[in-house]
PDB file of C-alpha atoms and ligand atoms in Angstrom:
ATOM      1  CA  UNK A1300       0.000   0.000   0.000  1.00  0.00           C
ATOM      2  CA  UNK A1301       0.928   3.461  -1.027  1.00  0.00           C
ATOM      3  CA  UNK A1302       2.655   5.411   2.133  1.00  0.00           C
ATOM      4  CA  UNK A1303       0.754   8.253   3.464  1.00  0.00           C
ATOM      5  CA  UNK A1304       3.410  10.184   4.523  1.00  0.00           C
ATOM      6  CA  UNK A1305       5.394  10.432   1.360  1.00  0.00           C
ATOM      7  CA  UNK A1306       8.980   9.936   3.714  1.00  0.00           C
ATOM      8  CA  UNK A1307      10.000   6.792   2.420  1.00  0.00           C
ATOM      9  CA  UNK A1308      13.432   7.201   1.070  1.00  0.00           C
ATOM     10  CA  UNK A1309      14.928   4.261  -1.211  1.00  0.00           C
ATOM     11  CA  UNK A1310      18.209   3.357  -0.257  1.00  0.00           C
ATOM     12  CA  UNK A1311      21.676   2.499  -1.871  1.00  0.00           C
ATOM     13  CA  UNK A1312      23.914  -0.683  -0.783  1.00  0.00           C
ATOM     14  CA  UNK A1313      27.319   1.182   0.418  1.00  0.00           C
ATOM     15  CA  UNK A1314      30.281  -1.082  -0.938  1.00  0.00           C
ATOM     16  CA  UNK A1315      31.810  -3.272   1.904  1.00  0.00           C
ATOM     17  CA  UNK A1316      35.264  -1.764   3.274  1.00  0.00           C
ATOM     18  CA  UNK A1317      38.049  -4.268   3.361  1.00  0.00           C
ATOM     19  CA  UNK A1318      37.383  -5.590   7.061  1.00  0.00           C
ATOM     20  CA  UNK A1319      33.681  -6.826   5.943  1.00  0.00           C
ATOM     21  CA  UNK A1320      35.103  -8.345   3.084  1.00  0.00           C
ATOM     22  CA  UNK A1321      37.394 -10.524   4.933  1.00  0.00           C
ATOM     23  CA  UNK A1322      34.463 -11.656   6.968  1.00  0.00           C
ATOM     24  CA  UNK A1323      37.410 -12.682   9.736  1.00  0.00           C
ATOM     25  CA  UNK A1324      37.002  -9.509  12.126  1.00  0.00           C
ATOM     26  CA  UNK A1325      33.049 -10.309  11.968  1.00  0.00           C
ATOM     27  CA  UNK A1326      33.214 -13.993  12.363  1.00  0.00           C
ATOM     28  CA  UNK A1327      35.607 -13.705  15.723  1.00  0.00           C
ATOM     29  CA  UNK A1328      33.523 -11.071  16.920  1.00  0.00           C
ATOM     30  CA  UNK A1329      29.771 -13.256  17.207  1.00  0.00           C
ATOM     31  CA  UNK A1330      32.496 -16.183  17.980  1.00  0.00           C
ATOM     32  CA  UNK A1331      33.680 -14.381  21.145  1.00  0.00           C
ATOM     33  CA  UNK A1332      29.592 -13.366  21.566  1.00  0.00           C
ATOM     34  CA  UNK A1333      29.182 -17.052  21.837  1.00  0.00           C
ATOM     35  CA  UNK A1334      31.236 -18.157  23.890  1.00  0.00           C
ATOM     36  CA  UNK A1335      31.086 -14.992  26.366  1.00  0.00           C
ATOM     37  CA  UNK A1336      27.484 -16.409  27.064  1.00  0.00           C
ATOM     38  CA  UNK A1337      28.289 -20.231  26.900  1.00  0.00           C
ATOM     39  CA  UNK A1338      30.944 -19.405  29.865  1.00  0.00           C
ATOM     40  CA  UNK A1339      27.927 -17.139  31.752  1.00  0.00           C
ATOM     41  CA  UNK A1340      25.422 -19.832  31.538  1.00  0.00           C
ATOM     42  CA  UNK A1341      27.791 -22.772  32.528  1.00  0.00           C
ATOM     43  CA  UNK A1342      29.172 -20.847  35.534  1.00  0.00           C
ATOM     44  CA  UNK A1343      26.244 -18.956  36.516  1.00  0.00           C
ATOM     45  CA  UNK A1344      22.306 -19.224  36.029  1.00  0.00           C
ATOM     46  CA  UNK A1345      20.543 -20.576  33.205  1.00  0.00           C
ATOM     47  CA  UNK A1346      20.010 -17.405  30.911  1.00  0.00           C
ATOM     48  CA  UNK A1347      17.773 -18.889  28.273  1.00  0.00           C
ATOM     49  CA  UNK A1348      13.948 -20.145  28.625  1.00  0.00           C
ATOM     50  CA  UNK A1349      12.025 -23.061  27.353  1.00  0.00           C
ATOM     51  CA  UNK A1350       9.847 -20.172  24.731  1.00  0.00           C
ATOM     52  CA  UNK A1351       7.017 -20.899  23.860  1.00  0.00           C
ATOM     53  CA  UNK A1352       5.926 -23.130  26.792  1.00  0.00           C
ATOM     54  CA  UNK A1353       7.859 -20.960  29.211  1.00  0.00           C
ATOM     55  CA  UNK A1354       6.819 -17.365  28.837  1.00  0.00           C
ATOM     56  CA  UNK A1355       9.338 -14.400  30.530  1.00  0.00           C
ATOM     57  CA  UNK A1356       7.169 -11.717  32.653  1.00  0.00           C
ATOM     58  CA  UNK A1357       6.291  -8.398  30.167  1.00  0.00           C
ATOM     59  CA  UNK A1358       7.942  -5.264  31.943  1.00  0.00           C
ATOM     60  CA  UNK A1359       4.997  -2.797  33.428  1.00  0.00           C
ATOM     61  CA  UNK A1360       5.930  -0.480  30.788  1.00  0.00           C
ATOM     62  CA  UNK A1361       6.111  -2.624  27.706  1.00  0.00           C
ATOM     63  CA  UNK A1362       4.352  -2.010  24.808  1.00  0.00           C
ATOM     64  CA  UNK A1363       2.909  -4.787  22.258  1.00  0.00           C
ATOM     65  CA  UNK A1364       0.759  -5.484  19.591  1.00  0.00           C
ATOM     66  CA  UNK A1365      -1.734  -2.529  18.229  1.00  0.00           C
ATOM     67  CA  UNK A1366      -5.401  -3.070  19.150  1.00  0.00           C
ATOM     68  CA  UNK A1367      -7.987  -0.185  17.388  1.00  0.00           C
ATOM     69  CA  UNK A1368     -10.819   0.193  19.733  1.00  0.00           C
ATOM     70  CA  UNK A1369     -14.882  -0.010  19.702  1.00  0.00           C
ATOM     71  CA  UNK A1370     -17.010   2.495  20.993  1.00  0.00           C
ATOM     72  CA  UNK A1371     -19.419   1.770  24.390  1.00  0.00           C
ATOM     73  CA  UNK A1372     -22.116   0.200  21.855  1.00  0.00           C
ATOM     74  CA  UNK A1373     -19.359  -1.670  19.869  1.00  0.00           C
ATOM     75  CA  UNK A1374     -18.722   0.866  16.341  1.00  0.00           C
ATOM     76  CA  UNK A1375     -15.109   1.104  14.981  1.00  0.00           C
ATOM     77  CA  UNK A1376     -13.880   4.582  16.493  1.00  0.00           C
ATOM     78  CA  UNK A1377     -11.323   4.817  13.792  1.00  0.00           C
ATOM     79  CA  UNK A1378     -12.654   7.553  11.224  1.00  0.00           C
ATOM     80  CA  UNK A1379      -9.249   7.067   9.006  1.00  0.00           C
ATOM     81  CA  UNK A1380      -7.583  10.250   9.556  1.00  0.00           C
ATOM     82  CA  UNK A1381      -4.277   9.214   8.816  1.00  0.00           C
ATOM     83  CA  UNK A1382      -2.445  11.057  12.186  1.00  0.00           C
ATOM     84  CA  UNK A1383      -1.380   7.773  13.350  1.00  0.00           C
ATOM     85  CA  UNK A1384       0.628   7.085  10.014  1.00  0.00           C
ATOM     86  CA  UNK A1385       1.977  10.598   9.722  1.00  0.00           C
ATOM     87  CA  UNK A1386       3.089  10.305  13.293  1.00  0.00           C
ATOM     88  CA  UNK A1387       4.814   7.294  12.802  1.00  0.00           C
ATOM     89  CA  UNK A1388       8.759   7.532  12.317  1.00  0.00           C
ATOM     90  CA  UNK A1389       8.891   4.045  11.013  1.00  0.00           C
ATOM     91  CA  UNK A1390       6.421   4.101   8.487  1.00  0.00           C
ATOM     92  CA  UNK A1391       4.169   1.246   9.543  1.00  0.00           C
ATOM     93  CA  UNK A1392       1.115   2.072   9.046  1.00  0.00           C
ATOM     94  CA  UNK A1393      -1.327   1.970   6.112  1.00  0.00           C
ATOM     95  CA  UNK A1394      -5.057   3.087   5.597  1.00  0.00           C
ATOM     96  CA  UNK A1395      -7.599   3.369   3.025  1.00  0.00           C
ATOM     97  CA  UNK A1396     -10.253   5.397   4.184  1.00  0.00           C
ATOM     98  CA  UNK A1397     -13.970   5.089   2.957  1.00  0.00           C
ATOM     99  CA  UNK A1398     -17.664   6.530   3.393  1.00  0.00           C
ATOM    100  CA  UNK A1399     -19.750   5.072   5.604  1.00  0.00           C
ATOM    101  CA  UNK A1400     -23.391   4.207   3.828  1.00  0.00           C
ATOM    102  CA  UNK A1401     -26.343   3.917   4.759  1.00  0.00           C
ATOM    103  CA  UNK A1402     -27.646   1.219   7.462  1.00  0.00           C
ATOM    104  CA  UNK A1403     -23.933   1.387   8.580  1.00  0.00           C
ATOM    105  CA  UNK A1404     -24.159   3.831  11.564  1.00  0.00           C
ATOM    106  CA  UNK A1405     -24.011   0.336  14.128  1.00  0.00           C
ATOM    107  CA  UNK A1406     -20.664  -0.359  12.619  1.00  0.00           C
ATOM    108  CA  UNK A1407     -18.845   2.974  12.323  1.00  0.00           C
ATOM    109  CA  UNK A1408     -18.650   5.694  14.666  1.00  0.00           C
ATOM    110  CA  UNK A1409     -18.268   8.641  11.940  1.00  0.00           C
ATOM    111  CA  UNK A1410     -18.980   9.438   8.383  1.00  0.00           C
ATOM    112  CA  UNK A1411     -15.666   7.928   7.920  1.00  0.00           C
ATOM    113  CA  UNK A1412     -14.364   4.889   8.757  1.00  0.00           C
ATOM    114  CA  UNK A1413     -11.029   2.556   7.497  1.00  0.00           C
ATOM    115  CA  UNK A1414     -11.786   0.290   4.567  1.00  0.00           C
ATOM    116  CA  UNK A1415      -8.316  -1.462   5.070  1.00  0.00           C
ATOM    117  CA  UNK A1416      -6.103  -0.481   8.055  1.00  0.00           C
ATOM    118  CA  UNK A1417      -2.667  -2.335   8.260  1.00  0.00           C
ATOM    119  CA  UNK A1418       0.477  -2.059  10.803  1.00  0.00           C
ATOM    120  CA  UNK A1419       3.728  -3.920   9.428  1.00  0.00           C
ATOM    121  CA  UNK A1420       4.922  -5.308  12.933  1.00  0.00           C
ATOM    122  CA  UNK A1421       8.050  -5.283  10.998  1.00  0.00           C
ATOM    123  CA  UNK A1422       8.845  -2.350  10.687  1.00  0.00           C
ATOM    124  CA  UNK A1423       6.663  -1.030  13.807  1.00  0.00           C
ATOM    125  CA  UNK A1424       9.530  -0.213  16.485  1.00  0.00           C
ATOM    126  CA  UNK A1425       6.687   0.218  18.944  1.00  0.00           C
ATOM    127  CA  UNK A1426       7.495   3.568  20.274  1.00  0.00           C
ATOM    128  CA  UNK A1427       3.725   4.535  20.613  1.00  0.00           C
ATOM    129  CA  UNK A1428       3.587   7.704  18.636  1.00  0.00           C
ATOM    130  CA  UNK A1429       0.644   6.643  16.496  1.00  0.00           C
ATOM    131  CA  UNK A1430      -1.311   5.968  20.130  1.00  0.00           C
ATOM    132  CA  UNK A1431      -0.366   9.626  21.171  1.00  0.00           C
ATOM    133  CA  UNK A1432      -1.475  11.242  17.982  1.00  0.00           C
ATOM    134  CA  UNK A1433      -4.880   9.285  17.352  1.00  0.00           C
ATOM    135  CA  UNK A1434      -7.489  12.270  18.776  1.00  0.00           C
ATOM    136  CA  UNK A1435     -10.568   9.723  18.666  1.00  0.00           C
ATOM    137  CA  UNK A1436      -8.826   7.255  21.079  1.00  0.00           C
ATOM    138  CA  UNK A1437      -8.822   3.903  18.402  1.00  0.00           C
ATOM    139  CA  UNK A1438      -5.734   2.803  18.213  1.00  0.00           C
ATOM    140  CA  UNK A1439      -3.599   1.553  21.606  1.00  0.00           C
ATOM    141  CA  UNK A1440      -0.788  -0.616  21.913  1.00  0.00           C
ATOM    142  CA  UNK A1441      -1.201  -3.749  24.424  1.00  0.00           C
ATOM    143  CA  UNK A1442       0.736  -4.207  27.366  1.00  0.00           C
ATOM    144  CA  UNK A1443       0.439  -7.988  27.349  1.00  0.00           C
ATOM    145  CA  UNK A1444       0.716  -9.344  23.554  1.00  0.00           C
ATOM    146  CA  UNK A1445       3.303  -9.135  21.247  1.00  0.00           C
ATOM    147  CA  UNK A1446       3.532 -10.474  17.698  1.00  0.00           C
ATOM    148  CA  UNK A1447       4.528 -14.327  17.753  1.00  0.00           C
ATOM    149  CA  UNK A1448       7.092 -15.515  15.601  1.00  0.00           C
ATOM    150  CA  UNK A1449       5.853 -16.561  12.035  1.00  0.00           C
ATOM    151  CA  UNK A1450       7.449 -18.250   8.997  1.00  0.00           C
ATOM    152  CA  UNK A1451       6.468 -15.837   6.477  1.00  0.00           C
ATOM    153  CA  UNK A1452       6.896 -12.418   6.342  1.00  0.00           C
ATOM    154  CA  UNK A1453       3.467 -11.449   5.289  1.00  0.00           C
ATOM    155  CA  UNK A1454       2.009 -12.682   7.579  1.00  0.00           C
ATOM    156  CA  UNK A1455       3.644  -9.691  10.287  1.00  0.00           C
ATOM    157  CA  UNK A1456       1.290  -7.205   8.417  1.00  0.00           C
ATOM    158  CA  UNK A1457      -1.767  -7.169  10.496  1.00  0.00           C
ATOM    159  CA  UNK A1458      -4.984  -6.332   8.957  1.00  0.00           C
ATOM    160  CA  UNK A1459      -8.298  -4.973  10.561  1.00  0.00           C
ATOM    161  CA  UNK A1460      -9.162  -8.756  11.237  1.00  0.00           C
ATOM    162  CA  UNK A1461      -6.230  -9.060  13.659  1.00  0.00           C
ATOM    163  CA  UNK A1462      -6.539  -5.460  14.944  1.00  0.00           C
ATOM    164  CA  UNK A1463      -9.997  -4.385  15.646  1.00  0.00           C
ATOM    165  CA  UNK A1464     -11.619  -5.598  19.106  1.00  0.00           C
ATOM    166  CA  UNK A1465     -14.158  -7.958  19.787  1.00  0.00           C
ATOM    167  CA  UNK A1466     -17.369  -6.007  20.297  1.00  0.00           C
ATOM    168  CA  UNK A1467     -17.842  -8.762  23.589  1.00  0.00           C
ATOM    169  CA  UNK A1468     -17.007  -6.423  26.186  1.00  0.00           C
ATOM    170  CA  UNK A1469     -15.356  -9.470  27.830  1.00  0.00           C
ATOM    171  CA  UNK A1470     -13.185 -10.267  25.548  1.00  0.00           C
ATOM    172  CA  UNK A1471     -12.264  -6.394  24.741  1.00  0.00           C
ATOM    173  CA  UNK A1472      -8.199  -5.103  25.790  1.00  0.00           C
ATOM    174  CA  UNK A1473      -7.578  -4.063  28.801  1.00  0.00           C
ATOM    175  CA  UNK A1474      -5.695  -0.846  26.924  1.00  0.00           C
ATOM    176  CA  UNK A1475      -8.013   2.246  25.583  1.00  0.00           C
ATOM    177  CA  UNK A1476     -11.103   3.254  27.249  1.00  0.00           C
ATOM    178  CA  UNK A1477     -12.861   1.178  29.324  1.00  0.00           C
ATOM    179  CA  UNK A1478     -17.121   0.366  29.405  1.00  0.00           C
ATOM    180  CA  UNK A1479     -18.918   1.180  32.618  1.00  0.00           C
ATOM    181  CA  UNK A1480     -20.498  -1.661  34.099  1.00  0.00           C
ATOM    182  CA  UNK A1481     -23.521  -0.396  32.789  1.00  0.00           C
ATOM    183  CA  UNK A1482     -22.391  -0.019  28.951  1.00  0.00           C
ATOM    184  CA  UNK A1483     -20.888  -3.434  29.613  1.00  0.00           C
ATOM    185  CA  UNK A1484     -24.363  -4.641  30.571  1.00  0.00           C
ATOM    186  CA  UNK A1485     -26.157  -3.091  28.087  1.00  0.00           C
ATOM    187  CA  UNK A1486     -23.591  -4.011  24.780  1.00  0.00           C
ATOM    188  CA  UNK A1487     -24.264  -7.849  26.444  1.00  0.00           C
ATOM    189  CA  UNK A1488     -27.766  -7.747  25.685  1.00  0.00           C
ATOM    190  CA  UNK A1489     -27.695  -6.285  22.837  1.00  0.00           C
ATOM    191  CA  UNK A1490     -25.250  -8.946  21.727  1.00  0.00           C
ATOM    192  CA  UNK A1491     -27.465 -11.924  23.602  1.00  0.00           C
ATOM    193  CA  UNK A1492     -30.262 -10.899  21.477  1.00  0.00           C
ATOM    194  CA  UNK A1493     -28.990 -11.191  17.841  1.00  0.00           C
ATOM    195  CA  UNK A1494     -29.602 -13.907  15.761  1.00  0.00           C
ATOM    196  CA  UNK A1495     -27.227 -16.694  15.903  1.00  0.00           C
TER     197      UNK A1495
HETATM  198  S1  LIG B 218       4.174   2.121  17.571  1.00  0.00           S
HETATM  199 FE1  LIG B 218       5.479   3.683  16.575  1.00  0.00          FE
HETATM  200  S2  LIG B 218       6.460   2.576  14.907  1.00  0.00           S
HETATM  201 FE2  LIG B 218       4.759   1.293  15.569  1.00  0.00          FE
HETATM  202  S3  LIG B 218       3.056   1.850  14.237  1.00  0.00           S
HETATM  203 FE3  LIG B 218       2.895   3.149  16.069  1.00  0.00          FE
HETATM  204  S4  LIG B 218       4.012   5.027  15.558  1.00  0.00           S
HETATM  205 FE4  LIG B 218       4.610   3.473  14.063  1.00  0.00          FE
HETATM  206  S1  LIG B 219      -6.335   5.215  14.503  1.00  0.00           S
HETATM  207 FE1  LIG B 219      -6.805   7.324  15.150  1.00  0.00          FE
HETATM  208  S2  LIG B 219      -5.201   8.589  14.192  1.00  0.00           S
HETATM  209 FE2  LIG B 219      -5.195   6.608  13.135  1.00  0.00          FE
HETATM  210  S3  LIG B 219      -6.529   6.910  11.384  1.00  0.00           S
HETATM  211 FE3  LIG B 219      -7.801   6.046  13.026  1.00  0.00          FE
HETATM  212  S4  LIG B 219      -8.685   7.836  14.046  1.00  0.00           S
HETATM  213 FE4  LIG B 219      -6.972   8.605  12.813  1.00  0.00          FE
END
């Protein structure tokens, strides 16, 4: 998809200088990496964990995967602006914004809504900018997911299916604004009394 921010610059391989030619200098360097941490671990603590059964604790202040946000009676609050992918130094994030129609006020907060709203976790650095600059609240990163590893590199660009909340206000994150216990109530019904 087509930046928004028009800051993509393409860049030019710089020819290797002698040393990274060699390869040598490189190769004893991750050698003495190695074995730096093969001496730590056999005279001190294991340093490594049994991932993915064994999971290490997230820091309070960590900052994970992107989750965009539903309103108290479950509509997208995105409206496509584009702030969060101008704000965004590492050029993650793509949109295509549409109009809403009619019948679709229950799905979309606003006139506008995303069509397609994608966040390369590749290239995300998860600093949190696009968080601070979103002024309807929609998009928040998790404290308590991060992306898991995958074999293909597609499949790190996360899509409104990945990204967008359950309108359950049980299952909803824990990050963004929160329902009263009464909006929480009242979203349950409504969602008890659709057709299965
Ligand atoms: S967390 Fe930072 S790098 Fe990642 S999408 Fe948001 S603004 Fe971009
Ligand atoms: S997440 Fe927020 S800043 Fe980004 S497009 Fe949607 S409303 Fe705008």
């Amino acid at each position: 998809m087509q930046s928004l921010s028009n800051r993509a610059k393409k860049l030019e391989a710089k020819p290797m200088t002698l040393a990274e030619r060699a390869y040598l200098p490189a190769i004893f360097q991750g050698l003495s990496i190695t074995m730096r941490h093969f001496f730590r671990a056999a005279t001190k603590k294991q340093v490594t964990v049994r991932y993915p059964e064994e999971k290490r604790p997230f820091s309070p202040i960590f900052r994970g995967l992107h989750v965009l946000k539903r309103d108290e009676v479950g509509r997208e609050r995105c409206t496509a602006c584009g702030l969060c992918a101008v704000a965004c130094p590492a050029e993650a994030i793509t949109m295509v914004a549409g109009e809403r129609k009619k019948g679709e006020e229950g799905l979309y907060r606003e006139e506008k809504y995303a069509v397609s709203y994608e966040v390369n976790m590749l290239r995300c650095i998860f600093c949190g900018l696009c968080e601070e600059a979103c002024p309807k609240a929609a998009v928040y990163l998790q404290p308590d997911k991060m992306a898991p590893p995958r074999f293909e590199r597609d499949e790190f660009i996360y899509g409104k299916d990945r990204l967008v909340e359950p309108v359950d206000p049980n299952a909803r994150s824990i990050r963004g604004i929160q329902l009263t216990p009464e909006q929480a109530q009242a979203l349950s019904q409504k969602i008890s009394q659709q057709p299965a």
